[in-house]
PDB file of C-alpha atoms in Angstrom:
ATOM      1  CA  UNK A 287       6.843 166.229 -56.201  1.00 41.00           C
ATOM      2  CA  UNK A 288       8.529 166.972 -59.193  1.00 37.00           C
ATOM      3  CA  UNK A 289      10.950 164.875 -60.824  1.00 38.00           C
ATOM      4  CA  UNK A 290      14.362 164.960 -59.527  1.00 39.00           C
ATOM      5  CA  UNK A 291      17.572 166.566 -61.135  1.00 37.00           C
ATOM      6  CA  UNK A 292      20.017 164.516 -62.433  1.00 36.00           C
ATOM      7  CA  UNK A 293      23.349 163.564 -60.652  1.00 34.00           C
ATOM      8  CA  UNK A 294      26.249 165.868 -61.629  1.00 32.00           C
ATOM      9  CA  UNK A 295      28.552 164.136 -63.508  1.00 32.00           C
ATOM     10  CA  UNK A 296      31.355 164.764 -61.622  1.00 30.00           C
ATOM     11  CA  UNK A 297      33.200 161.324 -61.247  1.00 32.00           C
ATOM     12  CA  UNK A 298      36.888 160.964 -59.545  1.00 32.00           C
ATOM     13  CA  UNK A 299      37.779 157.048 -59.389  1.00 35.00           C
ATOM     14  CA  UNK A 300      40.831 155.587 -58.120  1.00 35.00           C
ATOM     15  CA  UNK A 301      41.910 151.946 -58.984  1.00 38.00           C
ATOM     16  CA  UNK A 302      45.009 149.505 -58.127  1.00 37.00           C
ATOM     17  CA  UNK A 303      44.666 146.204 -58.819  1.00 38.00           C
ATOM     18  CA  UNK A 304      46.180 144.620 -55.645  1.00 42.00           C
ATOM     19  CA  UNK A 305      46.640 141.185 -56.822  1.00 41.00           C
ATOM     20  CA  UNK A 306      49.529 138.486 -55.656  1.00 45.00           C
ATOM     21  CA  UNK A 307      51.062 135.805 -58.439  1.00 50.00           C
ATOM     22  CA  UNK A 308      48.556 133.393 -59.104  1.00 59.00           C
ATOM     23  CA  UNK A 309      45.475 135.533 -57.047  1.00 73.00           C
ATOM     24  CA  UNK A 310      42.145 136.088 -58.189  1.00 83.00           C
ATOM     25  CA  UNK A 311      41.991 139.711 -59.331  1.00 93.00           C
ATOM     26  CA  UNK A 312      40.352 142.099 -56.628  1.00 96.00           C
ATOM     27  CA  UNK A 313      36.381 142.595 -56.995  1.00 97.00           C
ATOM     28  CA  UNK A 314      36.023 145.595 -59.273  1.00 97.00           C
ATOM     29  CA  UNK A 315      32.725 147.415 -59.397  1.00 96.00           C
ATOM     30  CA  UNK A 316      33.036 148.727 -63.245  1.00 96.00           C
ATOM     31  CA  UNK A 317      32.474 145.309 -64.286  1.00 97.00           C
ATOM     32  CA  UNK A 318      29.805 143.049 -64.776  1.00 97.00           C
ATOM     33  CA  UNK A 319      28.161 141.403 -62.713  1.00 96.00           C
ATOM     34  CA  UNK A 320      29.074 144.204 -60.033  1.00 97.00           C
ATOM     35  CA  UNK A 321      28.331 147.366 -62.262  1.00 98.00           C
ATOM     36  CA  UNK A 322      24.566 145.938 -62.688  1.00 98.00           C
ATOM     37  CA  UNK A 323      24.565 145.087 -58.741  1.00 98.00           C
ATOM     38  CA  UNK A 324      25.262 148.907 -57.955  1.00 98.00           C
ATOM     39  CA  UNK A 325      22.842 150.302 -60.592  1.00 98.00           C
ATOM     40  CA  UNK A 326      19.819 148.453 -58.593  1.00 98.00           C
ATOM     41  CA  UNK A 327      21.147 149.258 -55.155  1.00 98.00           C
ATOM     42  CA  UNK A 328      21.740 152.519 -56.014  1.00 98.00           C
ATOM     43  CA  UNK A 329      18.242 153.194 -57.584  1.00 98.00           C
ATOM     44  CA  UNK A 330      16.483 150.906 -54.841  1.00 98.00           C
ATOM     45  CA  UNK A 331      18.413 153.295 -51.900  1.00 98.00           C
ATOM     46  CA  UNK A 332      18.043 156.955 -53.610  1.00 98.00           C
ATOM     47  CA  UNK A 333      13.715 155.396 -54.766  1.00 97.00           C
ATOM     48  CA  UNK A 334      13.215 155.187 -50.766  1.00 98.00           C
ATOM     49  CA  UNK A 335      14.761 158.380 -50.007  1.00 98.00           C
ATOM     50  CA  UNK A 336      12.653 160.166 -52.308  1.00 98.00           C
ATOM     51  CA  UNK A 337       9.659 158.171 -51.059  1.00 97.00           C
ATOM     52  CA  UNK A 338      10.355 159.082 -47.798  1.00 97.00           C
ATOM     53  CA  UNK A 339      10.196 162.841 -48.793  1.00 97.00           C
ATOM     54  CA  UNK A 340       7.428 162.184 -51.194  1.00 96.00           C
ATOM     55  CA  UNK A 341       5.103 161.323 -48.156  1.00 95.00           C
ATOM     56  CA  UNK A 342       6.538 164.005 -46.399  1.00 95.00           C
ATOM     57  CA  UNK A 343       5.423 166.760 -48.597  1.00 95.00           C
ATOM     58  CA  UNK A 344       9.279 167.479 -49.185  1.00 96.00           C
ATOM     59  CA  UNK A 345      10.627 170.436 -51.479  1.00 95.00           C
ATOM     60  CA  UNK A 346      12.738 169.297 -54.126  1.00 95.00           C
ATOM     61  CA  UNK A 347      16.229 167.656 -53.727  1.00 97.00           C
ATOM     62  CA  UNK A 348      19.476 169.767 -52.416  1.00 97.00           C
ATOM     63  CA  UNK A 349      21.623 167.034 -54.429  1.00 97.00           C
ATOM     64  CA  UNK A 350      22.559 163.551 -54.243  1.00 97.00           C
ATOM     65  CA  UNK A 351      25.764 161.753 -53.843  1.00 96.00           C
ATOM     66  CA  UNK A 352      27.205 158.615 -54.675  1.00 96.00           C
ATOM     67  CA  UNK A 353      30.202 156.838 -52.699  1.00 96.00           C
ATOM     68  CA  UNK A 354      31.341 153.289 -54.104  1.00 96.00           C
ATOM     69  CA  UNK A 355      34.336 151.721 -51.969  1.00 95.00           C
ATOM     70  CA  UNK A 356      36.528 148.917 -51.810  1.00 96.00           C
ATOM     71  CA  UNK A 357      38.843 147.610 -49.380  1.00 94.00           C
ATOM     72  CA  UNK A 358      41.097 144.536 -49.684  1.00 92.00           C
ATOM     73  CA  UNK A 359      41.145 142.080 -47.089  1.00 87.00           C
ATOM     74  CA  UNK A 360      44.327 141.003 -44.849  1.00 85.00           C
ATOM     75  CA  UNK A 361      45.268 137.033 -44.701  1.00 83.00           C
ATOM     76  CA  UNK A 362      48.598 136.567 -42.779  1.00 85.00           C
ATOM     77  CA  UNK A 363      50.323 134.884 -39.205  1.00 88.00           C
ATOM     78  CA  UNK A 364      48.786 138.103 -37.050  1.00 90.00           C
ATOM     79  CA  UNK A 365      45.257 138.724 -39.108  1.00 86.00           C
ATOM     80  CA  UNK A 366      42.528 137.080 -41.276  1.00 86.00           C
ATOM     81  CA  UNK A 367      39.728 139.524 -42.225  1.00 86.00           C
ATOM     82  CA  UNK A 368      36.832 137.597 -43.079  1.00 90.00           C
ATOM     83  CA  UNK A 369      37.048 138.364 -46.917  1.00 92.00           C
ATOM     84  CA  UNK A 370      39.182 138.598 -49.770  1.00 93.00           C
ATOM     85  CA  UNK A 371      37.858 141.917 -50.875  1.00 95.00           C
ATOM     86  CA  UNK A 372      34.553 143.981 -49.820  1.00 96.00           C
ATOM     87  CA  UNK A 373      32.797 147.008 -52.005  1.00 97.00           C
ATOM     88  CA  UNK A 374      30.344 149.104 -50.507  1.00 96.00           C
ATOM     89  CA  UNK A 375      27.999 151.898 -51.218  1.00 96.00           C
ATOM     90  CA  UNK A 376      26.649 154.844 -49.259  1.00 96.00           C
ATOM     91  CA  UNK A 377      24.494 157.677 -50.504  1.00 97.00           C
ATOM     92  CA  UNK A 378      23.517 161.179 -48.561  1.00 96.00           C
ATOM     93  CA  UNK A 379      20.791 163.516 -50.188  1.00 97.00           C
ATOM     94  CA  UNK A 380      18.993 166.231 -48.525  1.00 97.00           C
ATOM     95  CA  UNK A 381      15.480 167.466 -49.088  1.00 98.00           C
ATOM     96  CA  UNK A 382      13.680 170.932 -47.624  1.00 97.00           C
ATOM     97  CA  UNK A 383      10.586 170.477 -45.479  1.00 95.00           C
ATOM     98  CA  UNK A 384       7.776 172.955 -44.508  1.00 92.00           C
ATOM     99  CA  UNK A 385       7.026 171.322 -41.705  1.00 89.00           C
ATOM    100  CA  UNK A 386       7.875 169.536 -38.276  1.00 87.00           C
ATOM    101  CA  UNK A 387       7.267 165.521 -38.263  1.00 84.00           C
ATOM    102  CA  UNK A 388       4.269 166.061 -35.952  1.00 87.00           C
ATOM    103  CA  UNK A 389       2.402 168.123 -38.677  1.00 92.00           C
ATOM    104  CA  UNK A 390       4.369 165.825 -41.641  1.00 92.00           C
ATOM    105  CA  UNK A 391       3.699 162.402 -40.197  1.00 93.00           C
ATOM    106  CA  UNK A 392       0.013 163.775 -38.481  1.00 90.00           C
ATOM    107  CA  UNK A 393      -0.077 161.936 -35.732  1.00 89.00           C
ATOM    108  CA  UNK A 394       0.954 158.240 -34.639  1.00 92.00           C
ATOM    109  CA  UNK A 395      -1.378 157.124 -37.257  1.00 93.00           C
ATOM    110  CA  UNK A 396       0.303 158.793 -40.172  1.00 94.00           C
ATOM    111  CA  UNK A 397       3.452 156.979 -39.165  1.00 95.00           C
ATOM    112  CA  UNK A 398       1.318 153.640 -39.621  1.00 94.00           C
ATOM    113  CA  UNK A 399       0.643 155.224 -43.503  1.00 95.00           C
ATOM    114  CA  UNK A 400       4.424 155.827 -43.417  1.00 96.00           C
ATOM    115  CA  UNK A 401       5.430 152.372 -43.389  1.00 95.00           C
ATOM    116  CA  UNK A 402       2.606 150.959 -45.090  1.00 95.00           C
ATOM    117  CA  UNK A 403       3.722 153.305 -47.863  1.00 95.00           C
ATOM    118  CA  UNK A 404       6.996 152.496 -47.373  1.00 96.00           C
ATOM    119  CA  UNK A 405       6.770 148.826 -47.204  1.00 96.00           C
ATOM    120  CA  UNK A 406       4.908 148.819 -51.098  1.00 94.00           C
ATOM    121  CA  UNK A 407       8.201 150.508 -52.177  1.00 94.00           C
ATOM    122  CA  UNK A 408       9.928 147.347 -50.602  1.00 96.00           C
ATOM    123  CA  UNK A 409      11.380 148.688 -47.208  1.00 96.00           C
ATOM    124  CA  UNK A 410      10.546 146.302 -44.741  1.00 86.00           C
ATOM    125  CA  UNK A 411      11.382 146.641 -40.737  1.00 88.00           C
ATOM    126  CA  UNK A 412      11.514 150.003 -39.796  1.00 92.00           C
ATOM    127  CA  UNK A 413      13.627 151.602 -36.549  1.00 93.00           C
ATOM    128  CA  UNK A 414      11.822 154.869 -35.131  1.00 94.00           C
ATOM    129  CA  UNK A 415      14.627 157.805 -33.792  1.00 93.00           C
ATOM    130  CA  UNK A 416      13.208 159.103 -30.681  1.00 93.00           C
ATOM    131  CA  UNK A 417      14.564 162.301 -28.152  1.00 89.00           C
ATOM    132  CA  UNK A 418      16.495 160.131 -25.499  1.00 86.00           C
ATOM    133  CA  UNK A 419      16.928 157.099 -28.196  1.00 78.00           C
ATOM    134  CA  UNK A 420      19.121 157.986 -31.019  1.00 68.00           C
ATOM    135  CA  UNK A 421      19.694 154.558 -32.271  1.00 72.00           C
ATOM    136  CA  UNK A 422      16.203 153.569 -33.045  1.00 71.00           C
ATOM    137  CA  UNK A 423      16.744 150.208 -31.627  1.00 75.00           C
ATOM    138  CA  UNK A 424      13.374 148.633 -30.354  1.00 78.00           C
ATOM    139  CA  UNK A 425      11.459 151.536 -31.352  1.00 88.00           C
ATOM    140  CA  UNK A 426       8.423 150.934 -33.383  1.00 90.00           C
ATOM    141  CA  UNK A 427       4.689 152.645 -33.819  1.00 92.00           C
ATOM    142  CA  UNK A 428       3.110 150.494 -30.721  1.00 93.00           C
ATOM    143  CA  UNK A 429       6.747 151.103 -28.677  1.00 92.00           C
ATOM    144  CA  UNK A 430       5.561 154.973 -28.493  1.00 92.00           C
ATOM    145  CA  UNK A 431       1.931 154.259 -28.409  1.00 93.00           C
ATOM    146  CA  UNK A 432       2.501 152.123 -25.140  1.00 94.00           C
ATOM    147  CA  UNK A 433       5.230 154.736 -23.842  1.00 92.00           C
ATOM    148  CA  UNK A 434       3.042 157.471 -24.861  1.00 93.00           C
ATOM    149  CA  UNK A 435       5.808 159.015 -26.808  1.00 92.00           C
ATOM    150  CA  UNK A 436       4.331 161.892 -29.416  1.00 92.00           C
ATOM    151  CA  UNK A 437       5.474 162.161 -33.128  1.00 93.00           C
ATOM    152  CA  UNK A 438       6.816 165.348 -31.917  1.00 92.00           C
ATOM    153  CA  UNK A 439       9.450 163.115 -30.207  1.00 93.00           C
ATOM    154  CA  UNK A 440      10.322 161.794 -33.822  1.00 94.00           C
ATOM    155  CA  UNK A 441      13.858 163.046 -35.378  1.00 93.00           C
ATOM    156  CA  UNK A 442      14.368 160.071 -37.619  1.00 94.00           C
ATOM    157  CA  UNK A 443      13.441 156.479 -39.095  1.00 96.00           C
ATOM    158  CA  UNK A 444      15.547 153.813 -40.443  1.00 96.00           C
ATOM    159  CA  UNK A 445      14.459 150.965 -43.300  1.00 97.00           C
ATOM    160  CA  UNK A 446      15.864 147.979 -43.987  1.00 97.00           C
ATOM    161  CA  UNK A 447      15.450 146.589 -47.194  1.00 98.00           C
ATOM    162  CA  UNK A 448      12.751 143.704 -47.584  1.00 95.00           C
ATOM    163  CA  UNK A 449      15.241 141.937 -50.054  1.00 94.00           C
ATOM    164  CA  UNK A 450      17.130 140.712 -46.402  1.00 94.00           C
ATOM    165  CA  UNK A 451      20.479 141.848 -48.012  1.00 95.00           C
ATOM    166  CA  UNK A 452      21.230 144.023 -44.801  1.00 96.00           C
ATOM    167  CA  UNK A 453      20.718 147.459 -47.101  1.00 98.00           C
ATOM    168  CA  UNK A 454      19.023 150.460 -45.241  1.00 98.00           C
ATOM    169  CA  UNK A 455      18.303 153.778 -45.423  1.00 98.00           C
ATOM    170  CA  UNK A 456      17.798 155.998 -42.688  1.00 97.00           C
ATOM    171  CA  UNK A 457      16.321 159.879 -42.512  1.00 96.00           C
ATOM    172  CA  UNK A 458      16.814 162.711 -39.749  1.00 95.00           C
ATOM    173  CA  UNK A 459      14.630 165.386 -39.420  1.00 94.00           C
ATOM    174  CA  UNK A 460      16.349 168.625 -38.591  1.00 94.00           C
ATOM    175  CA  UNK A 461      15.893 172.184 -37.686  1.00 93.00           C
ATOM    176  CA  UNK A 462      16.389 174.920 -40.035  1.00 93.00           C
ATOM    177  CA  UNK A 463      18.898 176.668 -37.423  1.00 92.00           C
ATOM    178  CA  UNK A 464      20.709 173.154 -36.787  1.00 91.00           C
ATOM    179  CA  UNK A 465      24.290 173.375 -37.335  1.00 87.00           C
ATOM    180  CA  UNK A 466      25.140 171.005 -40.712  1.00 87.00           C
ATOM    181  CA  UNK A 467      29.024 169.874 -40.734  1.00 81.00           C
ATOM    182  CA  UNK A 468      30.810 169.672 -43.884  1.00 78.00           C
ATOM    183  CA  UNK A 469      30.647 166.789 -46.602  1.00 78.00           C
ATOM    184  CA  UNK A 470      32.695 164.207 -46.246  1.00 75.00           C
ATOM    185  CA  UNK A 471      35.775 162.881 -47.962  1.00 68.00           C
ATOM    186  CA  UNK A 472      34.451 160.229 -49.399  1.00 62.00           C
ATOM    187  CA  UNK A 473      37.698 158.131 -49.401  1.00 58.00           C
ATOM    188  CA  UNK A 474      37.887 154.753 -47.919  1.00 56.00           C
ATOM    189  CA  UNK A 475      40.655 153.959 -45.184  1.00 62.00           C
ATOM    190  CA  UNK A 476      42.972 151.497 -46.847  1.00 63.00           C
ATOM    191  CA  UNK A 477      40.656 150.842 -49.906  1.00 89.00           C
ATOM    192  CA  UNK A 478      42.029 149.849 -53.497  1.00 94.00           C
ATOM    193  CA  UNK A 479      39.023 151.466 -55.139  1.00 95.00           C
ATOM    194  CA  UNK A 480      37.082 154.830 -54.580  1.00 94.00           C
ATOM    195  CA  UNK A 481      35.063 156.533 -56.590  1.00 94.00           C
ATOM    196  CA  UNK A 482      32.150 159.514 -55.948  1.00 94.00           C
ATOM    197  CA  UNK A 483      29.145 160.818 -58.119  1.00 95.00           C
ATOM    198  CA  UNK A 484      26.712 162.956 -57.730  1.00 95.00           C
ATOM    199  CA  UNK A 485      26.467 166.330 -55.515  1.00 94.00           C
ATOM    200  CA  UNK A 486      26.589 167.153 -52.117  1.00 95.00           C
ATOM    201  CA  UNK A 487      22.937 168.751 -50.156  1.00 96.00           C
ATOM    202  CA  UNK A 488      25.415 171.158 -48.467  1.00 95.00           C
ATOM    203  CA  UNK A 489      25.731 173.985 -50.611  1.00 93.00           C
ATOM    204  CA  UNK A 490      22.323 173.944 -51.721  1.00 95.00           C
ATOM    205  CA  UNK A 491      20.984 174.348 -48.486  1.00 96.00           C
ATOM    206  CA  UNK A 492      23.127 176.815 -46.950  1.00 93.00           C
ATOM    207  CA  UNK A 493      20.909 179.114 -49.086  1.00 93.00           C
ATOM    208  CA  UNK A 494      17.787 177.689 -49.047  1.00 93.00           C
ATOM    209  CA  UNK A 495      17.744 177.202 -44.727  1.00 94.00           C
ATOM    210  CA  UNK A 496      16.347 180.670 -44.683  1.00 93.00           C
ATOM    211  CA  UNK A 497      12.903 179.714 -46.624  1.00 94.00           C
ATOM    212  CA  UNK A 498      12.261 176.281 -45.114  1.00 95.00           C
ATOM    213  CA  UNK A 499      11.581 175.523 -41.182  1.00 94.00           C
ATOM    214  CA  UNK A 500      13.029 172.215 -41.681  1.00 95.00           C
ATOM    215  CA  UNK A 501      15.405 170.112 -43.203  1.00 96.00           C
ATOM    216  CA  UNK A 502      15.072 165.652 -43.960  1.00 97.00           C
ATOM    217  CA  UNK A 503      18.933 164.568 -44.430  1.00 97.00           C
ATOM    218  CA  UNK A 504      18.822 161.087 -46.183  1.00 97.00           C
ATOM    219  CA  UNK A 505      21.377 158.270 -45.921  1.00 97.00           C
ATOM    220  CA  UNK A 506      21.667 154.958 -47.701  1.00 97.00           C
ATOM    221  CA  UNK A 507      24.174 152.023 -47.082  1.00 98.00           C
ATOM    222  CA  UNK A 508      24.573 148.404 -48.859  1.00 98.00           C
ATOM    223  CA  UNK A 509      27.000 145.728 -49.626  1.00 97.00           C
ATOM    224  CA  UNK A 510      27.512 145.320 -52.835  1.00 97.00           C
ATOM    225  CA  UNK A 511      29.412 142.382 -53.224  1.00 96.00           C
ATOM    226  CA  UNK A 512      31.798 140.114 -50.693  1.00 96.00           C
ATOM    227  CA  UNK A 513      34.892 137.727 -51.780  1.00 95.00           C
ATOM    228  CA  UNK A 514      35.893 135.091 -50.059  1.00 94.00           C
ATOM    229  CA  UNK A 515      39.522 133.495 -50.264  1.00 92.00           C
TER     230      UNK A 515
END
């Protein structure tokens, strides 16, 4: 494939330092070590997707965006959250596909090349979507193989990161004439910090659906950073 466009630059970012007398400051993602942290995450989660459509035979990408989040933890008589502060990223991207996953993946044994592929780019355990098993839980190559469930059963995968950080990725396969919702917000409930980059698949595809059968919608998640009290 060719090389992807860049992210637009739009940027909106929202920040109140939530702080009592004598409190650490919040975590803040703008600064370093955190501003590094997301760089990687975010290069290690969007390098997957476009593996994933890479091996696919994907078009080129509808757009990419970027959601960074914080939310401030709540320490009094009634509740304790767990942390201080939490920051978060997701990412959704969408790519065009000419094909279904049975003629994609070719087979059962194309999704053992999947995740061999997959696993050099450093995605480790992999969760299979099945018809009848939405949540991929359980389901892996010899799951289908014993259940004698075909690839045309396939509408999705999820990876988790080999770095064990809890980061994943996860791809649906869709229909051309599936119904696609509207982008989301972005905003995080109750979060001191929000901030979005990038552009939405949306648009892009509501006028390329009519050339392309099929449709891989990409979504990343990770942690970036925890504080404790």
């Amino acid at each position: 494939m060719s090389q992807r466009a860049p992210w637009a630059a739009t940027t909106l970012a929202v920040l109140t330092l939530l702080t009592g007398c004598g409190d650490p400051e919040l975590l803040d993602p703008t600064e370093e070590p955190l501003a590094a942290d997301r760089e990687r995450l975010v290069a290690h989660m969007t390098g997957g997707l476009t593996a994933i459509a890479d091996h696919l035979g994907a078009g080129d990408e509808l757009g990419t965006r970027i959601d960074t989040g914080c939310t401030a933890g709540t320490d009094n008589w009634k509740i304790h959250d767990t942390h201080r502060s939490t920051c978060g990223l997701t990412i959704t991207t969408g790519f065009p596909l000419e094909a279904g996953p049975d003629a994609a993946f070719g087979g059962l044994d194309g999704l053992d090349s999947f995740e061999e592929a997959l696993d050099e780019q450093g995605w480790g355990s992999i969760d299979w979507f099945v018809q009848g098993n939405d949540w991929g839980t359980g389901v892996d190559v010899d799951w289908m193989r014993a259940n004698r469930r075909p690839v045309t059963d396939v509408i999705g995968v999820r990876l988790w990161s080999a770095d064990g950080d809890g980061t994943f990725i996860e791809a649906s396969f869709r229909p051309s004439d599936a119904p696609v919702g509207p982008a989301s917000p972005g905003t995080v409930d109750g979060g001191y910090y929000a901030d979005t980059a990038g552009e939405d698949w949306q648009d892009a595809w509501s006028t390329a659906r009519d050339r392309h059968p099929f449709l891989i919608v990409g979504y990343g998640h990770a942690v970036l950073a925890e504080q404790p009290w």
